Short mmCIF file of C-alpha atoms in Angstrom, two decimals:
data_model
loop_
_atom_site.label_atom_id
_atom_site.label_comp_id
_atom_site.label_asym_id
_atom_site.label_seq_id
_atom_site.Cartn_x
_atom_site.Cartn_y
_atom_site.Cartn_z
CA UNK A 1 53.46 -31.46 2.23
CA UNK A 2 52.23 -28.27 0.52
CA UNK A 3 48.59 -27.88 -0.48
CA UNK A 4 49.56 -27.45 -4.15
CA UNK A 5 51.53 -30.71 -4.15
CA UNK A 6 48.68 -32.53 -2.44
CA UNK A 7 46.17 -31.40 -5.07
CA UNK A 8 48.55 -32.33 -7.89
CA UNK A 9 48.90 -35.86 -6.53
CA UNK A 10 45.16 -36.22 -6.10
CA UNK A 11 44.67 -34.98 -9.67
CA UNK A 12 47.10 -37.55 -11.04
CA UNK A 13 45.37 -40.31 -9.05
CA UNK A 14 41.99 -39.27 -10.45
CA UNK A 15 43.29 -39.39 -14.04
CA UNK A 16 44.68 -42.89 -13.49
CA UNK A 17 41.35 -44.08 -12.08
CA UNK A 18 39.43 -42.65 -15.05
CA UNK A 19 41.80 -44.36 -17.48
CA UNK A 20 41.34 -47.68 -15.69
CA UNK A 21 37.55 -47.35 -15.81
CA UNK A 22 37.57 -46.59 -19.54
CA UNK A 23 39.50 -49.77 -20.25
CA UNK A 24 36.59 -51.78 -18.87
CA UNK A 25 34.34 -50.82 -21.77
CA UNK A 26 34.70 -52.77 -25.05
CA UNK A 27 35.38 -50.67 -28.13
CA UNK A 28 36.04 -53.28 -30.81
CA UNK A 29 32.81 -52.49 -32.67
CA UNK A 30 33.04 -48.71 -32.43
CA UNK A 31 33.29 -46.58 -35.57
CA UNK A 32 35.10 -43.30 -34.96
CA UNK A 33 34.74 -40.11 -36.97
CA UNK A 34 38.38 -39.30 -36.22
CA UNK A 35 39.33 -42.30 -38.34
CA UNK A 36 38.05 -40.53 -41.46
CA UNK A 37 40.90 -40.20 -43.90
CA UNK A 38 41.39 -37.49 -46.50
CA UNK A 39 41.08 -39.40 -49.77
CA UNK A 40 42.82 -36.61 -51.68
CA UNK A 41 45.94 -36.40 -49.49
CA UNK A 42 49.24 -37.00 -51.30
CA UNK A 43 52.20 -35.36 -49.52
CA UNK A 44 54.67 -37.07 -51.84
CA UNK A 45 53.08 -35.33 -54.84
CA UNK A 46 53.71 -38.32 -57.12
CA UNK A 47 51.44 -41.10 -58.31
CA UNK A 48 47.86 -41.08 -57.04
CA UNK A 49 45.86 -39.14 -56.08
CA UNK A 50 46.98 -37.05 -59.05
CA UNK A 51 46.04 -33.38 -59.44
CA UNK A 52 45.66 -31.45 -62.69
CA UNK A 53 44.21 -28.06 -63.56
CA UNK A 54 43.04 -26.26 -66.67
CA UNK A 55 45.31 -23.35 -65.79
CA UNK A 56 47.87 -22.73 -63.05
CA UNK A 57 49.80 -19.56 -62.28
CA UNK A 58 53.50 -20.06 -62.94
CA UNK A 59 54.34 -19.28 -59.31
CA UNK A 60 51.85 -21.81 -57.89
CA UNK A 61 51.17 -25.56 -58.13
CA UNK A 62 48.08 -27.73 -58.34
CA UNK A 63 49.90 -30.31 -56.18
CA UNK A 64 49.89 -27.81 -53.31
CA UNK A 65 46.19 -28.50 -52.81
CA UNK A 66 46.74 -32.11 -51.68
CA UNK A 67 50.00 -32.01 -49.72
CA UNK A 68 48.49 -31.36 -46.30
CA UNK A 69 50.04 -27.90 -45.92
CA UNK A 70 47.59 -25.16 -44.90
CA UNK A 71 49.31 -21.84 -45.56
CA UNK A 72 47.44 -18.64 -46.36
CA UNK A 73 50.55 -16.47 -46.57
CA UNK A 74 53.96 -16.45 -48.24
CA UNK A 75 55.72 -18.47 -45.57
CA UNK A 76 55.49 -20.95 -47.10
CA UNK A 77 53.85 -20.08 -50.39
CA UNK A 78 51.84 -23.23 -50.90
CA UNK A 79 48.68 -22.92 -52.97
CA UNK A 80 47.07 -23.20 -56.38
CA UNK A 81 45.68 -20.18 -58.22
CA UNK A 82 44.59 -19.51 -61.77
CA UNK A 83 46.05 -15.99 -61.58
CA UNK A 84 46.53 -14.65 -65.10
CA UNK A 85 44.18 -17.16 -66.70
CA UNK A 86 42.36 -16.00 -69.85
CA UNK A 87 39.41 -18.20 -68.89
CA UNK A 88 36.25 -17.13 -67.09
CA UNK A 89 36.15 -20.55 -65.45
CA UNK A 90 38.92 -23.00 -64.60
CA UNK A 91 38.86 -26.49 -63.13
CA UNK A 92 41.05 -28.39 -60.74
CA UNK A 93 40.69 -32.18 -60.90
CA UNK A 94 41.76 -35.16 -58.81
CA UNK A 95 42.30 -38.65 -60.18
CA UNK A 96 42.27 -41.14 -57.29
CA UNK A 97 43.65 -43.94 -59.43
CA UNK A 98 40.77 -46.21 -58.40
CA UNK A 99 37.14 -45.84 -57.38
CA UNK A 100 36.58 -44.12 -54.03
CA UNK A 101 33.37 -43.53 -52.10
CA UNK A 102 32.83 -40.07 -50.61
CA UNK A 103 30.15 -37.59 -49.57
CA UNK A 104 32.01 -34.53 -48.33
CA UNK A 105 34.52 -32.09 -49.80
CA UNK A 106 36.34 -29.30 -47.99
CA UNK A 107 37.71 -26.38 -49.97
CA UNK A 108 40.20 -24.11 -48.22
CA UNK A 109 39.85 -21.02 -50.39
CA UNK A 110 42.64 -18.48 -50.75
CA UNK A 111 42.12 -14.70 -50.67
CA UNK A 112 44.97 -12.20 -50.84
CA UNK A 113 42.60 -9.23 -50.87
CA UNK A 114 43.81 -8.25 -54.32
CA UNK A 115 44.08 -10.23 -57.53
CA UNK A 116 43.03 -13.52 -55.95
CA UNK A 117 39.67 -13.58 -54.21
CA UNK A 118 36.97 -16.16 -53.43
CA UNK A 119 35.23 -17.21 -56.66
CA UNK A 120 31.76 -16.03 -57.58
CA UNK A 121 30.76 -19.70 -57.47
CA UNK A 122 32.13 -23.21 -57.75
CA UNK A 123 30.71 -26.47 -59.06
CA UNK A 124 31.77 -29.94 -57.95
CA UNK A 125 31.47 -32.81 -60.41
CA UNK A 126 32.45 -36.48 -60.56
CA UNK A 127 33.27 -38.81 -63.45
CA UNK A 128 30.52 -41.38 -64.09
CA UNK A 129 32.50 -43.43 -66.58
CA UNK A 130 31.55 -41.49 -69.68
CA UNK A 131 31.38 -37.84 -68.62
CA UNK A 132 31.34 -35.28 -65.82
CA UNK A 133 28.13 -34.99 -63.79
CA UNK A 134 27.20 -32.77 -60.85
CA UNK A 135 27.34 -34.24 -57.35
CA UNK A 136 23.84 -35.10 -56.05
CA UNK A 137 22.09 -32.77 -53.58
CA UNK A 138 25.01 -30.54 -52.56
CA UNK A 139 24.71 -28.58 -49.31
CA UNK A 140 27.29 -25.78 -49.19
CA UNK A 141 28.50 -24.08 -46.01
CA UNK A 142 28.73 -21.17 -46.51
CA UNK A 143 26.36 -20.90 -49.47
CA UNK A 144 28.39 -18.08 -51.06
CA UNK A 145 32.13 -18.90 -51.31
CA UNK A 146 34.31 -17.26 -48.66
CA UNK A 147 37.98 -17.28 -47.73
CA UNK A 148 39.22 -20.20 -45.64
CA UNK A 149 37.05 -23.29 -45.08
CA UNK A 150 34.08 -24.08 -47.34
CA UNK A 151 32.37 -27.45 -46.75
CA UNK A 152 30.13 -29.31 -49.19
CA UNK A 153 28.06 -32.31 -48.09
CA UNK A 154 26.20 -34.40 -50.67
CA UNK A 155 24.71 -37.82 -51.35
CA UNK A 156 27.14 -40.70 -51.53
CA UNK A 157 29.26 -40.89 -54.68
CA UNK A 158 31.60 -43.61 -55.89
CA UNK A 159 34.02 -42.47 -58.56
CA UNK A 160 37.69 -42.49 -59.51
CA UNK A 161 37.78 -38.78 -60.37
CA UNK A 162 36.33 -35.45 -59.30
CA UNK A 163 36.74 -31.86 -60.35
CA UNK A 164 35.95 -28.42 -58.98
CA UNK A 165 35.00 -25.77 -61.54
CA UNK A 166 35.67 -22.22 -60.35
CA UNK A 167 33.96 -19.16 -61.82
CA UNK A 168 36.06 -16.06 -61.21
CA UNK A 169 34.45 -13.17 -59.38
CA UNK A 170 35.37 -10.65 -62.10
CA UNK A 171 37.66 -10.16 -65.09
CA UNK A 172 40.32 -8.69 -62.83
CA UNK A 173 40.19 -11.26 -60.03
CA UNK A 174 41.12 -14.92 -59.99
CA UNK A 175 40.47 -17.99 -57.85
CA UNK A 176 42.79 -19.83 -55.49
CA UNK A 177 42.84 -22.88 -53.26
CA UNK A 178 45.11 -23.70 -50.33
CA UNK A 179 43.93 -27.28 -49.81
CA UNK A 180 41.27 -29.66 -51.11
CA UNK A 181 40.07 -32.49 -48.86
CA UNK A 182 37.73 -35.37 -49.73
CA UNK A 183 36.02 -37.54 -47.11
CA UNK A 184 33.55 -40.31 -46.53
CA UNK A 185 31.97 -38.43 -43.63
CA UNK A 186 29.95 -39.88 -40.77
CA UNK A 187 27.81 -38.08 -38.23
CA UNK A 188 27.41 -39.32 -34.66
CA UNK A 189 24.07 -40.82 -35.69
CA UNK A 190 25.85 -42.67 -38.50
CA UNK A 191 28.42 -44.01 -36.06
CA UNK A 192 25.75 -45.32 -33.72
CA UNK A 193 23.81 -46.95 -36.56
CA UNK A 194 26.88 -48.64 -38.05
CA UNK A 195 28.16 -49.81 -34.68
CA UNK A 196 24.76 -51.32 -33.82
CA UNK A 197 24.57 -53.04 -37.21
CA UNK A 198 28.07 -54.53 -36.98
CA UNK A 199 27.23 -55.81 -33.50
CA UNK A 200 23.90 -57.31 -34.60
CA UNK A 201 25.45 -59.15 -37.55
CA UNK A 202 28.35 -60.30 -35.38
CA UNK A 203 25.91 -62.13 -33.13
CA UNK A 204 24.65 -64.32 -36.00
CA UNK A 205 26.04 -67.86 -36.28
CA UNK A 206 28.56 -68.68 -38.97
CA UNK A 207 27.32 -70.45 -42.10
CA UNK A 208 27.91 -74.03 -40.94
CA UNK A 209 26.30 -73.39 -37.54
CA UNK A 210 23.06 -71.86 -38.83
CA UNK A 211 19.82 -73.61 -37.82
CA UNK A 212 16.26 -72.95 -38.93
CA UNK A 213 15.60 -71.45 -35.51
CA UNK A 214 18.03 -68.64 -36.43
CA UNK A 215 15.84 -67.42 -39.29
CA UNK A 216 14.07 -64.70 -37.30
CA UNK A 217 17.37 -63.19 -36.14
CA UNK A 218 18.78 -63.33 -39.67
CA UNK A 219 15.64 -61.71 -41.10
CA UNK A 220 15.77 -58.98 -38.46
CA UNK A 221 19.40 -58.24 -39.29
CA UNK A 222 18.57 -57.94 -43.00
CA UNK A 223 15.69 -55.57 -42.28
CA UNK A 224 17.95 -53.41 -40.09
CA UNK A 225 20.66 -53.33 -42.76
CA UNK A 226 18.18 -52.32 -45.47
CA UNK A 227 17.18 -49.31 -43.33
CA UNK A 228 20.72 -47.90 -43.33
CA UNK A 229 21.77 -45.09 -45.64
CA UNK A 230 24.17 -45.81 -48.49
CA UNK A 231 27.11 -44.29 -46.62
CA UNK A 232 26.29 -46.30 -43.50
CA UNK A 233 26.04 -49.53 -45.51
CA UNK A 234 29.48 -48.93 -46.99
CA UNK A 235 31.00 -49.11 -43.50
CA UNK A 236 29.40 -52.38 -42.38
CA UNK A 237 32.52 -54.52 -42.49
CA UNK A 238 30.97 -57.91 -41.71
CA UNK A 239 28.10 -57.97 -44.23
CA UNK A 240 29.37 -61.29 -45.62
CA UNK A 241 28.42 -62.95 -42.33
CA UNK A 242 24.81 -61.91 -42.91
CA UNK A 243 24.73 -63.05 -46.53
CA UNK A 244 26.35 -66.38 -45.58
CA UNK A 245 23.69 -66.92 -42.91
CA UNK A 246 20.93 -66.11 -45.40
CA UNK A 247 22.37 -68.62 -47.87
CA UNK A 248 22.48 -71.26 -45.16
CA UNK A 249 18.80 -70.71 -44.32
CA UNK A 250 17.83 -71.10 -47.98
CA UNK A 251 19.77 -74.37 -48.16
CA UNK A 252 18.07 -75.72 -45.03
CA UNK A 253 14.59 -74.75 -46.22
CA UNK A 254 15.16 -76.19 -49.68
CA UNK A 255 16.13 -79.51 -48.14
CA UNK A 256 12.67 -79.75 -46.54
CA UNK A 257 10.75 -79.43 -49.82
CA UNK A 258 9.70 -82.88 -51.23
CA UNK A 259 11.05 -83.75 -54.63
CA UNK A 260 8.57 -84.16 -57.52
CA UNK A 261 8.70 -86.41 -60.54
CA UNK A 262 6.88 -85.97 -63.85
CA UNK A 263 5.34 -89.31 -64.92
CA UNK A 264 3.56 -88.62 -68.20
CA UNK A 265 3.28 -85.60 -70.34
CA UNK A 266 1.21 -85.97 -73.50
CA UNK A 267 0.64 -82.84 -75.48
CA UNK A 268 -0.32 -81.73 -78.92
CA UNK A 269 -2.43 -79.09 -80.53
CA UNK A 270 -5.30 -78.85 -82.97
CA UNK A 271 -4.14 -79.39 -86.51
CA UNK A 272 -5.36 -77.66 -89.63
CA UNK A 273 -8.27 -80.07 -90.04
CA UNK A 274 -9.55 -79.53 -86.54
CA UNK A 275 -8.30 -82.74 -84.95
CA UNK A 276 -7.24 -82.30 -81.33
CA UNK A 277 -5.06 -84.25 -78.96
CA UNK A 278 -5.71 -84.10 -75.24
CA UNK A 279 -2.99 -82.99 -72.82
CA UNK A 280 -2.53 -85.45 -69.96
CA UNK A 281 -0.21 -84.14 -67.23
CA UNK A 282 0.34 -86.14 -64.08
CA UNK A 283 2.60 -85.36 -61.10
CA UNK A 284 2.94 -87.12 -57.80
CA UNK A 285 5.04 -86.57 -54.71
CA UNK A 286 7.98 -88.88 -54.16
CA UNK A 287 9.31 -89.74 -50.78
CA UNK A 288 12.77 -88.44 -49.98
CA UNK A 289 15.48 -91.05 -49.70
#
């Protein structure tokens, strides 16, 4: 047997052993960043998400920004630009068709080195039900728009629509976009926090099995949940188990409180001539039956 063949066999054996070891670790409660889906993606280019723009060059298409094709050249030509627009600013908007929760947008900006160049600036807004408002606390990378990928992270937003407003760099240059992606983004710290929370809630008893002795565990789970960020909370898939357990505790505690019965209530007030009537209020505890 050659040395090369021997090492290849040993390498294959090692890979098999690693795979077997990994299967020993439970992963049912894990939350993976790779599972993040692009909320704007619509390869079919019909229905929702729907894309519109204030102006589109006749040789381009707003739909090209959500079809999943990343092409910065002519093969294929797949982009949106406002080339030839009479406007200083133009917008490109996405209608999701229903409310979505997101906190990250990726703009893949087009630059042909000539008439289409990165914009002087861009503004991201969402629809709040009555008008367009700026996304909260945006963090842009890079700060000044550049060709290719530009990422914007911001506080959690829930909305059915968003728009990007581009300000052209000059009168003779226009803005362009190869792709627009929208995510509910999680960091590794988010993943760990959500996974721990889902696990903690999963260890609580179901509603009908809750006992008063479970109150401390239920209270601890609520306190841990309240410490999560808004984006983390949105990914806790078994929150109803916690709320059911809390409701069960309230029911059990209420059952321990003695009932009361009002016996006499006499009340009146001073009249115009100064006569008064005394209030006599009496309550006593009744034994539960």
